[in-house]
mmCIF file of C-alpha atoms and ligand atoms in Angstrom:
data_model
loop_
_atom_site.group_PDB
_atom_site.id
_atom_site.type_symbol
_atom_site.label_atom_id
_atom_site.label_comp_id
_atom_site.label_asym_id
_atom_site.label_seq_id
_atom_site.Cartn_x
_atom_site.Cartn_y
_atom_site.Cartn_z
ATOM 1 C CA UNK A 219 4.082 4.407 -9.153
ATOM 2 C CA UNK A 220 6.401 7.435 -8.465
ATOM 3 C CA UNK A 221 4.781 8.693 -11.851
ATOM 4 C CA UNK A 222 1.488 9.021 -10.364
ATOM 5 C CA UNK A 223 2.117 11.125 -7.946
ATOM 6 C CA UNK A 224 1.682 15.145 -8.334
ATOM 7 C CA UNK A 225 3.333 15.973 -5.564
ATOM 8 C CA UNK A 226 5.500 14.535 -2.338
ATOM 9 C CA UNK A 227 3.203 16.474 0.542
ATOM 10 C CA UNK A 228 5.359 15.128 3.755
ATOM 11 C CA UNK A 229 8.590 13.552 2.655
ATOM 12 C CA UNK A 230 10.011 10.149 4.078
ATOM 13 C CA UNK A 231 12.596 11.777 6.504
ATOM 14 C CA UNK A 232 10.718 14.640 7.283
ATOM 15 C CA UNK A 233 8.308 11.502 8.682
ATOM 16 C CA UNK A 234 10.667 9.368 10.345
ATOM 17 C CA UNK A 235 12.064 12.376 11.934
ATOM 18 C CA UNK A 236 8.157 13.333 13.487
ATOM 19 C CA UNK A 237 7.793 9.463 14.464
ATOM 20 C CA UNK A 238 10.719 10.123 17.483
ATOM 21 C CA UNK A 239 9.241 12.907 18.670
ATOM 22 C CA UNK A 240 5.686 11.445 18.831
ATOM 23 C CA UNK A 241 7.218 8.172 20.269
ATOM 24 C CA UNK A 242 8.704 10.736 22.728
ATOM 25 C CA UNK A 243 5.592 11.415 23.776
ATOM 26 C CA UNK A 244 3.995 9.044 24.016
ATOM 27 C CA UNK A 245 6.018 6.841 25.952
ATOM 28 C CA UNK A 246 5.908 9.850 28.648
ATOM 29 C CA UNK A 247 2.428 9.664 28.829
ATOM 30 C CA UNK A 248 1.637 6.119 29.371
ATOM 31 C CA UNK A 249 1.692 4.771 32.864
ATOM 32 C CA UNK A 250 3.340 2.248 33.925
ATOM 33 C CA UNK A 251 1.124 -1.482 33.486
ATOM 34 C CA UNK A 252 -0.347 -2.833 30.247
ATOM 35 C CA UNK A 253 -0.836 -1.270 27.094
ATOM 36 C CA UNK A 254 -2.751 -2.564 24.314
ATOM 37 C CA UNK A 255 -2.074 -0.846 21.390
ATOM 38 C CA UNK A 256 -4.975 -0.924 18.205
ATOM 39 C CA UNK A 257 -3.987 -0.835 14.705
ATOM 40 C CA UNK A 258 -6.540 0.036 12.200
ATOM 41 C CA UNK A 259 -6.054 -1.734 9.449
ATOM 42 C CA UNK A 260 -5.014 -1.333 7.038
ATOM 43 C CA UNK A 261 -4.489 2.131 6.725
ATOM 44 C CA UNK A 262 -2.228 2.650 10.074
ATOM 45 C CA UNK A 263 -0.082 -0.252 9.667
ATOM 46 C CA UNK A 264 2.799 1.388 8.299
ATOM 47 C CA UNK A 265 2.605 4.096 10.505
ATOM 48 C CA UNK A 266 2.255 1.533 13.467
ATOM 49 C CA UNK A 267 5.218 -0.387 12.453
ATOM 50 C CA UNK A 268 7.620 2.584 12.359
ATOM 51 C CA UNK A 269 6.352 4.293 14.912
ATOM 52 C CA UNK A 270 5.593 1.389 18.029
ATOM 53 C CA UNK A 271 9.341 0.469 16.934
ATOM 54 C CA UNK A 272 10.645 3.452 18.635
ATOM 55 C CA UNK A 273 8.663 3.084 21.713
ATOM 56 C CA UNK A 274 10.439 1.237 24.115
ATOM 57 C CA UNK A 275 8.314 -0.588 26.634
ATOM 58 C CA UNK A 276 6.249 -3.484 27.538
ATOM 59 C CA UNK A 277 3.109 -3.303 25.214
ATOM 60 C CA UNK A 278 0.495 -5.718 22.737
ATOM 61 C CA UNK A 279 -0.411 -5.460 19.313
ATOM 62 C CA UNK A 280 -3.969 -5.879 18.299
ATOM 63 C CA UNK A 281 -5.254 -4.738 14.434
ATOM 64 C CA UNK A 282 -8.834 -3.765 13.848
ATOM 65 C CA UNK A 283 -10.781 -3.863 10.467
ATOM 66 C CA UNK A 284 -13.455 -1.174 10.427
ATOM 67 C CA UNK A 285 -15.211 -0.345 7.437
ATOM 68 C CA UNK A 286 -16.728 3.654 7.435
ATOM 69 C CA UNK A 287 -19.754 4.204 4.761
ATOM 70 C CA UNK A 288 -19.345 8.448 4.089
ATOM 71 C CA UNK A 289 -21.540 10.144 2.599
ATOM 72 C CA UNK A 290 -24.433 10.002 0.773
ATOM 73 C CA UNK A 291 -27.418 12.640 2.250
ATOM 74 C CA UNK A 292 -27.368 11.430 5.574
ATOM 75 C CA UNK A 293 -24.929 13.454 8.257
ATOM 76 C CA UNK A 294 -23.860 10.876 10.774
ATOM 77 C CA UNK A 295 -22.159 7.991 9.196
ATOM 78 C CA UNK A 296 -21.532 4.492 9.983
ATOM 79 C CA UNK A 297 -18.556 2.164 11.562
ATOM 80 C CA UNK A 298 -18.951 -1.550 11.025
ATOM 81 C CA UNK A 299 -16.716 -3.553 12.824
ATOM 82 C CA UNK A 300 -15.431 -6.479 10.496
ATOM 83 C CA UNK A 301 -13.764 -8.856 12.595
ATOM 84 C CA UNK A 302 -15.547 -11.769 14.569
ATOM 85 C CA UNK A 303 -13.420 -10.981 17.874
ATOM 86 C CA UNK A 304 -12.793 -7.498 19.242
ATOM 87 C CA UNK A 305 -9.701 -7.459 21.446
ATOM 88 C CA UNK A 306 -9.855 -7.962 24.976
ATOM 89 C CA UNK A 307 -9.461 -4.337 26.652
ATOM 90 C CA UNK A 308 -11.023 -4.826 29.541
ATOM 91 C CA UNK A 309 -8.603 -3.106 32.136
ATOM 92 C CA UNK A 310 -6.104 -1.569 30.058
ATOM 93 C CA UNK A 311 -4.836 1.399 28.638
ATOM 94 C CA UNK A 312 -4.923 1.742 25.182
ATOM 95 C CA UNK A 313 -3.587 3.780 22.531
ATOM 96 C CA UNK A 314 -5.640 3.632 19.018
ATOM 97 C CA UNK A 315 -3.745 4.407 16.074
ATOM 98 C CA UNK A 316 -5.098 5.231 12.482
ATOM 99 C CA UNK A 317 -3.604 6.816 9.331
ATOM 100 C CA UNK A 318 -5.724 9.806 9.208
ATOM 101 C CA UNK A 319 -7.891 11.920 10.773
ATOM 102 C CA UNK A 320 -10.515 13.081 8.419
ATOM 103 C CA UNK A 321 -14.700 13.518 9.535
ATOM 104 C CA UNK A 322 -13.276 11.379 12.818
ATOM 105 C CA UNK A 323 -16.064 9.020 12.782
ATOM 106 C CA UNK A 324 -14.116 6.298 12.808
ATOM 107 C CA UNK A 325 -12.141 7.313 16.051
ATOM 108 C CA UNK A 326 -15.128 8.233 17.268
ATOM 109 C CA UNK A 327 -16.964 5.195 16.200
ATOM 110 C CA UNK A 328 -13.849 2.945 17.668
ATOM 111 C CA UNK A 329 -13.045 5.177 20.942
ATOM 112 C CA UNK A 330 -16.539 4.571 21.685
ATOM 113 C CA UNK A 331 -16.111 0.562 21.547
ATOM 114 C CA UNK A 332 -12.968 0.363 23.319
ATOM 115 C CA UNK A 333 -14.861 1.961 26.508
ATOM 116 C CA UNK A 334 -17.740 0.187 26.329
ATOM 117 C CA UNK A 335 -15.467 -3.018 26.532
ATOM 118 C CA UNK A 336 -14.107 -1.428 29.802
ATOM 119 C CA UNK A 337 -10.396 -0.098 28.272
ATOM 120 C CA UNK A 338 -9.706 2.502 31.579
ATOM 121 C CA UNK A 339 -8.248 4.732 28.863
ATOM 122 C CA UNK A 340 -8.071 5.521 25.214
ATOM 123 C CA UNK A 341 -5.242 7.545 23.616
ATOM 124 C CA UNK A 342 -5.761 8.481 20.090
ATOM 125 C CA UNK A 343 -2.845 8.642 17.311
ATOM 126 C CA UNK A 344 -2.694 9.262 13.935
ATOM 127 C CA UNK A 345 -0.099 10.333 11.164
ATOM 128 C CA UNK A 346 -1.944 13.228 9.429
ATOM 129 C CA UNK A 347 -5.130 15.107 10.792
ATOM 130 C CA UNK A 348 -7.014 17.177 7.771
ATOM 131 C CA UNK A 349 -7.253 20.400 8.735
ATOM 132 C CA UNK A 350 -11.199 20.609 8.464
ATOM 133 C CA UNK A 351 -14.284 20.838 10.442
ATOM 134 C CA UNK A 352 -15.084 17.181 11.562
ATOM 135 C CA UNK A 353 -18.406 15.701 12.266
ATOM 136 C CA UNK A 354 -17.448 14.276 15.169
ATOM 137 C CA UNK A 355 -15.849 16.378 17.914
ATOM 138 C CA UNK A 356 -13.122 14.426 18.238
ATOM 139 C CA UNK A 357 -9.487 15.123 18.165
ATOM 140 C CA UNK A 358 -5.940 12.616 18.683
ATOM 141 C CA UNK A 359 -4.063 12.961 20.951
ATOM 142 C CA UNK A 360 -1.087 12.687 19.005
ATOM 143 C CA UNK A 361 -0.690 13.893 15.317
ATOM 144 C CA UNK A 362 1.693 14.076 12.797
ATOM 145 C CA UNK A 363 0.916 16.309 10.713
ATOM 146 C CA UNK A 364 -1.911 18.804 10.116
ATOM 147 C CA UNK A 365 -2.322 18.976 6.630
ATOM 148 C CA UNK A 366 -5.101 20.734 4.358
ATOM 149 C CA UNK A 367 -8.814 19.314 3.006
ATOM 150 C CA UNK A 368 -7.340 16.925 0.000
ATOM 151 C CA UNK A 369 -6.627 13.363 -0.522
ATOM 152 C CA UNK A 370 -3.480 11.790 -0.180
ATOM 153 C CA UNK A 371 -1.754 8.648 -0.398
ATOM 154 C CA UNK A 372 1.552 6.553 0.459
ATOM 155 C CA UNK A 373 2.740 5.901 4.181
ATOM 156 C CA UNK A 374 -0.284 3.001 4.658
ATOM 157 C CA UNK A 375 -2.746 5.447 2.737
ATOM 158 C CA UNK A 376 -4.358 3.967 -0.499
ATOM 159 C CA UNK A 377 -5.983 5.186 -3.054
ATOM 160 C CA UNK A 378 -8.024 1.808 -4.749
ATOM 161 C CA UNK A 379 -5.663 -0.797 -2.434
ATOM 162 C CA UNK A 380 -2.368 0.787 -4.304
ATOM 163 C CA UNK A 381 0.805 3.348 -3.051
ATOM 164 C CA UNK A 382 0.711 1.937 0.490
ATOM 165 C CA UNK A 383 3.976 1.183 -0.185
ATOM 166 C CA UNK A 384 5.633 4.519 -0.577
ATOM 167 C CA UNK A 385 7.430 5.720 1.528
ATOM 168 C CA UNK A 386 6.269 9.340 1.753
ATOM 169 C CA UNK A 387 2.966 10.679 1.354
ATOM 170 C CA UNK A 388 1.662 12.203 -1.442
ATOM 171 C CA UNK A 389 -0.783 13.843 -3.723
ATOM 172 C CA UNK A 390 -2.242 11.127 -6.368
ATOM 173 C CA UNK A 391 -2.468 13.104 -10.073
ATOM 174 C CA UNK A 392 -5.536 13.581 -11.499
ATOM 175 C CA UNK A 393 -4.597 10.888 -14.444
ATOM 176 C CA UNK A 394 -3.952 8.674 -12.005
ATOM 177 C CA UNK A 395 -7.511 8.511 -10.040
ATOM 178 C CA UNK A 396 -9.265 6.663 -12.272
HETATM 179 P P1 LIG B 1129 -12.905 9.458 9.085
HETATM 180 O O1 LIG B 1129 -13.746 8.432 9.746
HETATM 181 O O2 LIG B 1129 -12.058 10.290 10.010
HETATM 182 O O3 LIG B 1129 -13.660 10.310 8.118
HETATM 183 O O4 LIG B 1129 -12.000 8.690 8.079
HETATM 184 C C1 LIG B 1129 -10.864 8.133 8.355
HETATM 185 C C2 LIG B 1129 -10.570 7.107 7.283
HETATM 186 O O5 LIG B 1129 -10.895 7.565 5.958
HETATM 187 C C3 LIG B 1129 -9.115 6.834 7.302
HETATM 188 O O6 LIG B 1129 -8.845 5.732 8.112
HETATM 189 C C4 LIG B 1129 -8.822 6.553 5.836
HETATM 190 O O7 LIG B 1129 -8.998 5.175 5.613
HETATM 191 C C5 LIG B 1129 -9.859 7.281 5.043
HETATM 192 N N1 LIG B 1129 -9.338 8.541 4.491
HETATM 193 C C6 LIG B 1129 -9.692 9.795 4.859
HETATM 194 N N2 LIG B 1129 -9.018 10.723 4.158
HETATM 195 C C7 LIG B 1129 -8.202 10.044 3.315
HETATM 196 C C8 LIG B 1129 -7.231 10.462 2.338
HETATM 197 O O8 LIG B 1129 -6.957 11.637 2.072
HETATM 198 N N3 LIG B 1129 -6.584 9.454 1.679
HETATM 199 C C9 LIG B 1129 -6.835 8.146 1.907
HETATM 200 N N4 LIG B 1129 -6.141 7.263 1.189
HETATM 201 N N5 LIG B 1129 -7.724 7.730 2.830
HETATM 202 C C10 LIG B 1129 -8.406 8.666 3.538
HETATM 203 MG MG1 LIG B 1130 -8.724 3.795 7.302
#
């Protein structure tokens, strides 16, 4: 797996040394009462699991599976919701977390949801934010790391359903996108 990789773009303790500062924040933000926290899945559940671990205070777990069609001519694209029950939200503050920040339609797409099911706020988080002109105007709140227009892998981020597993993130080789 190692093998396929050209090069190591934001090493593991580089990464786990970001997650205490961002779990810093963010448990100075949040006001007291509930918290739900959404996990896009399955992109963001690495990230989640290191990251909500070093948050210490009273908050639920919900995971979301949105699929995102890019692409093609058209310029908006679309967010399907996959799962037969969207969490309850009603009430609460939440803080959305995905892997990466690319056009930010899916943010978008999901921010949007979790208001119209009456969540009193939405926080956004992700790991890595492309550094690119979205086309949705829509930033996090909290990101890891900016990094430039390519496609990476590892830390939750796949590339065909593989290198979720490593434990830094990466650029794929060329041989290896097949
Ligand atoms: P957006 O809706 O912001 O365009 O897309 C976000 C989603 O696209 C992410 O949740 C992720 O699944 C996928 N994505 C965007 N860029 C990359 C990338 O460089 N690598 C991988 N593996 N997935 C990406
Ligand atoms: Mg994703």
């Amino acid at each position: 797996m190692k093998n396929d990789i050209e090069r190591v773009l934001v090493d593991e303790a580089v990464i786990q040394k970001r997650l205490d500062s961002m779990a810093k924040e963010i448990e100075k933000d949040f006001p007291e009462g509930p918290v739900v926290v959404i996990i896009l899945l399955k992109g963001a559940l690495v990230f989640a699991a290191d990251l909500l671990r070093r948050v210490p205070r009273q908050l639920s777990i919900e995971c979301l599976n949105v699929a995102s069609y890019h692409g093609g001519l058209e310029s908006s694209g679309q967010v399907d919701f996959l799962d037969r029950h969207f969490p309850v939200v009603k009430g609460m503050h939440v803080l959305l977390l995905d892997d990466i920040l690319d056009t930010g339609r899916t943010l978008a797409a999901v921010a949007k949801r979790l208001k119209e099911e009456g969540a009193i706020a939405v926080h956004t988080g992700v790991l890595l934010a492309k550094d690119k002109k979205r086309a949705e105007n829509v930033q996090a709140d909290y990101v890891g790391f900016e990094i430039g227009d390519e496609f990476v892998v590892g830390y939750g981020l796949d590339y065909k359903g593989r290198y979720r597993n490593l434990p830094y993130v990466g650029v794929l080789k060329l041989s290896a996108a097949t």
